Amino acid sequence: MGESVEREGALDLLATATRLAASGPEARLVLRVRPAGVAAASSAFGVDLPTMPCRAERAGACAALWLGPDEWLLLAPAADEGCVAAALEDGLAGHPHSLVTASHRQTAVVVDGARAAALLAIGCPLDLDLAAFPVGMCTRTLFAKAPIVLWRQGVARFRIEVWRSFAPYLWQVLDGGLREGLAE
Amino acid sequence: MLLIPCPWCGLRPEIEFSYGGEANIARPADPAALTDEEWGAFLYLRTNPKGRHAERWRHANGCGRFFNAVRDTVSDFFETTTKPGELPPSGGKS
Ligand SMILES: [Zn+2]
């Protein structure tokens, strides 16, 4: 426990020197439900769950990221974890589903800056050109050896969801890229 | 890098996928009724063609779903990929 706190501190320290930023605590839920339950889940969560593959939808401080044809990653403010889960369980009563809280399984790194896509290209096999990976697109993929969820929030802004145990590795690869001068 | 068309996510790099073996191998309804040779054949014997091959893939580091593909084992060309339960439009082995 102590070790992971120390590591997070180190991430924050680096964040001031680069254009990488570690995100704060957040509520994360993974929802799996068939098409029949999507409307109910959307109204319970307050965000329209995207049914188009690899798209994210936001409303206020919440977001729903398409992960698979019946699978979404839901993001909400940390304090709302309990009420979001309860609202979804209520709204989905009668729809077979799986709702798993994963708030502490993952953490997020934001890559922001004019050369964000170039920096990500050192570890991500996807075509990050705006035409191929537009703003609002999200997907599970790989960064170097780490499985991630990549979400393009702006032309030059990406959010990476990564499992906590992979976070220091991900950070070091990204930071190494910055040090090699890929970003201005 | 070889690009594989996921039926949901579109063209994606091979590194995101895992291979699922030959497609359309029906599990015997009553395995206990089979001889050892028949069961062994179900488990291990595959067509292993040189050319068109119906096979399963999983977009493991993407949408996570299994799908069917018809791939040429000589050229690695993916002729079609289809969601489970769909038939290939070209009438590949199903
Ligand atoms: Zn996919």
Short mmCIF file of C-alpha atoms in Angstrom, two decimals, chain A residues 32 53-54 66-71 125-126 137 139-142 147, chain B residues 1 3 7-9 11-13 15-16 59-65:
data_model
loop_
_atom_site.label_atom_id
_atom_site.label_comp_id
_atom_site.label_asym_id
_atom_site.label_seq_id
_atom_site.Cartn_x
_atom_site.Cartn_y
_atom_site.Cartn_z
CA ARG A 32 -22.56 -5.71 -19.49
CA PRO A 53 -18.56 0.65 -31.74
CA CYS A 54 -15.60 2.44 -30.18
CA TRP A 66 -18.16 1.48 -25.57
CA LEU A 67 -15.86 -1.48 -24.90
CA GLY A 68 -17.75 -4.23 -26.71
CA PRO A 69 -21.18 -4.84 -28.28
CA ASP A 70 -22.68 -5.44 -24.83
CA GLU A 71 -20.02 -3.87 -22.62
CA PRO A 125 -0.31 0.10 -32.74
CA LEU A 126 -3.42 2.04 -33.85
CA MET A 137 -13.42 7.54 -30.21
CA THR A 139 -11.20 1.50 -27.53
CA ARG A 140 -9.38 -1.16 -25.66
CA THR A 141 -5.97 -1.65 -27.20
CA LEU A 142 -2.34 -2.12 -26.20
CA PRO A 147 -3.60 -3.40 -22.06
CA MET B 1 1.65 -5.02 -39.75
CA LEU B 3 -4.59 -5.60 -40.34
CA PRO B 7 -16.75 -7.23 -37.46
CA TRP B 8 -17.37 -4.57 -34.78
CA CYS B 9 -14.24 -2.41 -34.61
CA LEU B 11 -9.47 -2.80 -39.39
CA ARG B 12 -7.19 -3.38 -36.44
CA PRO B 13 -3.58 -4.53 -36.00
CA ILE B 15 -1.23 -7.78 -32.30
CA GLU B 16 -4.66 -7.08 -30.73
CA HIS B 59 -10.33 -9.41 -30.67
CA ALA B 60 -8.73 -9.93 -27.28
CA ASN B 61 -7.26 -6.45 -26.84
CA GLY B 62 -10.21 -4.67 -28.44
CA CYS B 63 -13.90 -5.45 -28.13
CA GLY B 64 -13.04 -8.83 -26.61
CA ARG B 65 -15.42 -10.77 -28.89
#
